[in-house]
Amino acid sequence: MRLFLPALAGVLSFAAPASGQPAPSLADTNAAKTPRWHVGLTADAGQPVGDFKRNVNNAAGATGHVLLRLDRSGQASLRLQGGWLNYGHESQRSCLGTAPHCRVAVNLTTANGIFSLALGPQFAVPLGRVRLYGYGLVGMSRFATLSGLGGGLVPDFVAADENFGDGGAVWTGGVGLQVPVHRSTSIDIGIGYERHGERDYLLKGGLTDQPDGSLGFDIQRSKANLYAIRIGLTTAIRRKPRPSTATR
């Protein structure tokens, strides 16, 4: 959060000279119409708050979104957003199969994370070349502990099982800036707040193998809300112009 505010101030100072230019004419405004569909992807750094912060220090992941512009200038949009935030993972070497001797050794990763999917309105205000936007979304989220092959923040979902999970409603809101770097692509910098409410979840080391072959669960329960700082790209989906059908 403390690193995000200086970056935001720097982007606004970049936009200030452009915002002081004369207002564009109606013809220029019409020429600057934005395409209806935009897609984006951001890398996320999550910061838990309240009771959740007592159990989890931070989180990391990614969020994708799709925007449907509802007006010609793109000031009102419908936003669909989904993402995954990992708040703890561990890996260990394990044998593939039940043979007495370990013929194939693999990395077994257990990851604790939050899946979310939400929909709602987004509104934008132009500040010269930069666009300031804000959104409010409602949807569903799931706190899940997955075990699968592979390493890193996310296991191989094709060869993974959910060991524990708790789902519910989520409300998320956020603000951000889009700084154009190309005719149809912008750098997207923002911060969002996710309100998940009371949830059951596991922490790193909360899933254990018992001597009888079963799994043991050290379940935590608390409010599980967080902030997420995001940086990525948003790009327009431009349709190819239709060939002219005019005849001589």
XYZ file of C-alpha atoms in Angstrom:
248
model
C 0.000 0.000 0.000
C 2.818 2.426 0.897
C 4.604 1.609 -2.383
C 1.421 1.999 -4.410
C 0.668 5.612 -3.428
C 3.989 7.109 -4.707
C 3.539 5.202 -7.985
C 0.010 6.575 -8.308
C 1.256 10.118 -7.716
C 3.907 9.677 -10.400
C 1.352 8.537 -12.970
C -0.916 11.500 -12.162
C 1.992 13.928 -12.607
C 2.632 12.339 -15.997
C -1.000 12.932 -16.959
C -1.114 16.552 -15.755
C 0.502 18.209 -18.826
C -1.859 16.356 -21.109
C -4.916 17.320 -19.057
C -3.971 21.013 -19.416
C -4.288 20.888 -23.187
C -7.337 22.437 -24.900
C -10.461 20.291 -24.851
C -10.821 18.182 -28.020
C -13.454 19.108 -30.540
C -16.549 17.018 -31.123
C -14.941 15.539 -34.216
C -11.882 14.496 -32.202
C -14.126 12.959 -29.529
C -15.988 10.897 -32.076
C -12.688 9.762 -33.571
C -11.519 8.549 -30.155
C -14.355 6.084 -29.643
C -13.148 2.973 -27.853
C -13.918 -0.602 -28.940
C -16.691 -2.303 -26.996
C -14.678 -5.278 -25.705
C -11.493 -5.113 -23.634
C -9.555 -7.848 -21.828
C -6.861 -7.543 -19.183
C -4.518 -9.519 -16.965
C -2.771 -8.324 -13.809
C -0.275 -9.678 -11.305
C -1.618 -9.299 -7.759
C -0.012 -8.738 -4.369
C -2.535 -9.377 -1.596
C -2.435 -7.808 1.872
C -4.788 -9.452 4.426
C -6.520 -7.230 6.984
C -8.210 -7.737 10.360
C -8.536 -11.286 11.689
C -7.201 -12.761 8.456
C -3.909 -10.881 8.897
C -3.284 -12.690 12.211
C -3.024 -15.967 10.276
C -1.772 -14.917 6.827
C 1.048 -12.455 6.083
C 0.523 -11.926 2.358
C -0.794 -13.453 -0.855
C 0.190 -13.494 -4.528
C -1.579 -14.419 -7.719
C -3.215 -13.113 -10.876
C -6.550 -11.671 -12.002
C -8.133 -11.539 -15.435
C -11.019 -9.314 -16.481
C -13.308 -8.669 -19.444
C -14.918 -5.268 -20.050
C -18.004 -4.601 -22.137
C -18.222 -0.855 -22.841
C -21.816 0.341 -22.529
C -21.398 3.795 -24.111
C -19.502 5.200 -27.087
C -16.734 6.814 -25.019
C -16.210 3.886 -22.648
C -17.066 5.757 -19.449
C -19.544 3.065 -18.322
C -18.747 -0.642 -18.610
C -19.764 -4.070 -17.374
C -16.798 -5.840 -15.739
C -16.372 -9.619 -15.316
C -13.379 -10.462 -13.128
C -11.869 -13.760 -11.982
C -8.659 -14.650 -10.212
C -6.558 -16.845 -7.943
C -4.644 -15.650 -4.885
C -2.217 -18.031 -3.175
C -1.638 -17.422 0.534
C 0.546 -20.436 1.367
C 2.078 -23.478 -0.318
C 4.512 -26.311 0.364
C 6.205 -28.947 -1.794
C 7.652 -32.376 -1.079
C 9.101 -35.266 -3.040
C 6.801 -38.250 -3.317
C 6.655 -41.551 -5.175
C 4.256 -42.032 -8.059
C 2.548 -45.401 -7.659
C 2.493 -48.049 -4.929
C 5.488 -50.217 -5.904
C 7.869 -51.205 -3.037
C 10.668 -49.306 -4.730
C 10.293 -45.675 -5.838
C 10.489 -45.905 -9.628
C 9.187 -42.379 -10.338
C 9.706 -39.489 -7.906
C 7.578 -36.367 -8.369
C 7.066 -32.990 -6.720
C 3.804 -32.918 -4.766
C 2.606 -29.370 -4.096
C -0.119 -28.378 -1.647
C -1.414 -24.850 -2.234
C -3.852 -22.754 -0.219
C -5.618 -20.139 -2.280
C -8.726 -18.149 -3.121
C -10.675 -18.536 -6.347
C -13.036 -15.660 -7.124
C -15.435 -14.676 -9.895
C -17.501 -11.476 -9.789
C -19.541 -9.196 -12.046
C -20.607 -5.565 -11.822
C -20.349 -2.022 -13.195
C -17.200 -0.007 -13.849
C -17.044 3.745 -14.450
C -14.128 5.700 -15.948
C -13.125 9.370 -16.121
C -10.521 10.633 -18.636
C -7.601 12.627 -17.187
C -5.836 13.704 -20.338
C -4.189 10.578 -21.775
C -4.844 8.621 -18.578
C -8.169 7.087 -17.516
C -9.182 6.859 -13.859
C -11.669 4.059 -13.162
C -13.576 2.531 -10.275
C -15.735 -0.587 -9.975
C -17.979 -2.534 -7.593
C -18.587 -6.253 -8.137
C -20.572 -9.077 -6.538
C -19.874 -12.763 -7.026
C -18.647 -16.010 -5.500
C -15.316 -17.074 -4.011
C -13.849 -20.312 -2.688
C -11.038 -20.846 -0.214
C -9.453 -24.087 -1.404
C -6.534 -26.336 -0.459
C -5.301 -28.259 -3.498
C -2.687 -30.990 -3.822
C -1.205 -31.794 -7.210
C 1.905 -32.488 -9.235
C 4.327 -29.669 -9.951
C 5.866 -26.848 -7.966
C 5.329 -23.155 -7.333
C 2.331 -21.092 -6.312
C -0.131 -23.119 -8.398
C -0.103 -26.931 -8.794
C -0.951 -28.681 -12.043
C -4.748 -28.441 -11.964
C -5.058 -31.343 -14.437
C -3.499 -33.694 -11.863
C -4.783 -32.035 -8.674
C -7.438 -32.732 -6.051
C -9.188 -30.362 -3.669
C -8.575 -31.587 -0.111
C -10.582 -28.861 1.630
C -12.743 -25.919 0.575
C -15.271 -23.356 1.736
C -17.287 -21.192 -0.655
C -19.507 -18.151 -0.337
C -20.353 -14.715 -1.621
C -17.737 -12.019 -2.217
C -18.011 -8.265 -2.655
C -15.082 -6.463 -4.266
C -14.445 -2.843 -5.171
C -11.434 -1.018 -6.541
C -9.913 1.962 -8.297
C -7.121 2.243 -10.829
C -5.426 4.046 -13.690
C -4.962 3.025 -17.307
C -1.919 4.581 -18.991
C -1.857 4.091 -22.800
C 1.284 2.580 -24.287
C -0.202 1.665 -27.670
C -3.227 2.483 -29.779
C -5.235 -0.309 -28.110
C -3.168 -1.320 -25.032
C -2.738 0.338 -21.628
C -0.740 -0.334 -18.490
C -3.265 -1.035 -15.741
C -2.359 -0.058 -12.153
C -4.940 -0.438 -9.402
C -5.899 -1.483 -5.911
C -8.916 -3.568 -4.915
C -10.628 -4.654 -1.722
C -12.155 -8.145 -1.388
C -14.729 -8.838 1.326
C -15.207 -12.593 1.739
C -16.754 -12.573 5.215
C -16.427 -15.493 7.663
C -14.668 -18.508 6.122
C -13.115 -21.840 7.085
C -9.640 -22.321 5.616
C -6.323 -24.137 6.050
C -2.899 -22.573 6.514
C 0.482 -23.834 5.345
C 1.073 -27.109 7.183
C -2.627 -27.411 8.036
C -3.032 -30.586 5.959
C -1.238 -33.650 7.377
C -0.997 -37.366 6.551
C -2.222 -39.577 9.395
C -0.719 -43.013 10.255
C -3.958 -44.740 9.212
C -3.747 -43.182 5.717
C -6.364 -40.494 6.287
C -5.840 -36.746 6.168
C -5.753 -34.439 9.175
C -7.114 -30.877 8.989
C -6.151 -27.925 11.184
C -9.097 -25.689 10.259
C -9.040 -21.946 10.932
C -12.131 -19.737 10.922
C -12.221 -15.958 10.775
C -13.215 -13.032 8.615
C -11.044 -13.332 5.502
C -10.833 -9.892 3.865
C -7.885 -8.362 2.029
C -6.524 -5.652 -0.242
C -4.854 -6.489 -3.552
C -2.416 -4.231 -5.432
C -2.539 -4.986 -9.150
C -0.382 -4.149 -12.154
C -0.793 -5.491 -15.672
C -2.134 -4.753 -19.142
C -5.563 -4.076 -20.642
C -6.079 -4.279 -24.389
C -8.969 -3.707 -26.785
C -10.409 -6.410 -29.011
C -10.754 -4.718 -32.370
C -12.956 -6.164 -35.075
C -11.567 -6.371 -38.556
C -13.422 -4.038 -40.936
C -15.898 -5.772 -43.203
C -15.032 -5.743 -46.879
C -17.033 -3.232 -48.883
C -19.993 -4.659 -50.770
C -20.635 -1.525 -52.820
C -21.038 -2.060 -56.542
C -20.262 0.303 -59.356
